[in-house]
Amino acid sequence: MLRWTVHLEGGPRRVNHAAVAVGHKVYSFGGYCSGEDYETLRQIDVHVFNAVSLRWMKLPPVRTSGREHAREVPYMRYGHTAVLVDDVIYLWGGRNDTEGACNVLYAFDVSNHRWFTPKVSGTIPGARDGHSACVLGKTMYIFGGYEQLADCFSNDIHKLDTTTMAWSLVNARGTPARWRDFHSATIIGTKMFVFGGRADRFGPFHSNNEIYCNKIKVFDTDTCCWLDTPSTQLLPEGRRSHSAFAHNGELYIFGGYNARLDRHFNDLWKFNPDGFSWKKVDPKGKGPCPRRRQCCCMVGDKIILFGGTSPCPEQGMGDEFNLMDHSDLRALDSDPCALALAVWHTLQVGVNIKYQMIWPCHSRKLLSEPK
C-alpha cells in the first residue's frame, strides 16, 4: 500500500528541471520559473534536498577564472536530462532562450561538487530537448526529443559508454517507437520501457496535429531490438511531461498533460511488465494537485516528487498558458513501517514553524530552524 506522507512548501520553484537521487539526497538541476530571466546566460542552479532533515539547500555558484573554465559549467536550461553513474551525474541536452538547444555533455562530481566536460568521441546526438535518458550499468541511453537542427521529433536511440566516453547511434531493429518528445523511458532489467510523450499524427515534423501515445513500447538492450508487444485492455490516458519510475520490477507513471483533452493529470498508474498490464493506483493521503513537468526520484522506499506547473485555480483544469509554477515537495511512501505516518509540514524560508510526525508507535514534535 502506498501513501502520500510528506508535504513541504517553500522549496525551489522549478519547472522542466532534471533531478537525480544520490543516497538520501536529491540533486536538482536548472529548469525555469515563470517571470525569471532566461535570456541572460548564467550558470545552472543546483538545489539539494536532504530527505532525512527535510531541508533544501542551494549550492553556491562555481567560481570561474577565464572563458575556458566557464565552459566547464552548464548554463541555465530546461528540458534537459540528468543521470547518475557511480559518483558522477551526467547532464545532457536541454535548451536556453538565448543559446537554443545543447548537445554538450556535462559531468558533476557529487563528492566535491565540481563540474567538468568529459572528452567524448563517436556519433554525438544532435542538440535537443524533451528527450529521455536512462542508465543500464555504465551506459546511458538517450531516446527521442525535439531536435533543433532538423526541427523535428526524434525516435533515435543513442548510447554513451561512460567507461570510454564514446557515443554511438544504436542500430535498432524492429518497429521503433513513434517520433516524440517529453515522454519517459525507464529501465527495468535489461529493457527500456517508453511511455507517453507528444508526437505528430503524420510523422516526425510538428504540424499541429498532436497525438499522445498511451501504449508501452519496449526496447531490448540485449538484442538491440524494439519488441512486438501485446495489446492491453486498460490504459491510462496518453500524456506528456509526466513522471515515471521503477519500483519492485514495475513501472509507475504520475501526472502529465494532454493538450488534445486540455487536461492536466494527478493520477498514478502501475504497469506490470510480466503480465503486460496496467492498474490504476490510489494511494492513501492527500496527493499533489494535477501538474506536469515535475521531477520524481526514488530515495530508499520513498518517491520524492517536486515542482512542476498547473493551471491557475481560476482557470480550471486546462488552459495551456495560464499556469502556476510549484515550489512544493511530496513524498510517496511504500515502506510498510511508515504507512501510519502522517506529516503536515509547511516550510517557509526564514520562519520557525512546527510540524508533527505521527508514527505507528509514538509521536514526536520537531522544530525547524531558520535557513
Tab-separated table of C-alpha atoms in Angstrom, residues 41 43 62-75 99 104 106 115-117:
chain	number	residue	atom	x	y	z
A	41	LEU	CA	23.297	33.448	-19.774
A	43	GLN	CA	25.272	29.207	-14.506
A	62	VAL	CA	31.024	27.961	-9.200
A	63	ARG	CA	33.884	30.436	-9.330
A	64	THR	CA	35.292	30.544	-12.837
A	65	SER	CA	38.586	32.081	-13.921
A	66	GLY	CA	38.598	32.626	-17.636
A	67	ARG	CA	36.357	31.663	-20.525
A	68	GLU	CA	37.656	28.095	-20.832
A	69	HIS	CA	36.865	27.283	-17.213
A	70	ALA	CA	33.431	28.862	-17.571
A	71	ARG	CA	32.634	26.398	-20.353
A	72	GLU	CA	33.020	23.552	-17.872
A	73	VAL	CA	29.832	24.710	-16.127
A	74	PRO	CA	26.497	24.345	-17.974
A	75	TYR	CA	24.372	27.420	-18.486
A	99	GLU	CA	21.548	29.637	-26.926
A	104	VAL	CA	27.432	19.165	-24.806
A	106	TYR	CA	28.491	17.947	-18.665
A	115	TRP	CA	31.687	20.441	-12.911
A	116	PHE	CA	33.738	19.221	-15.848
A	117	THR	CA	33.170	18.416	-19.516
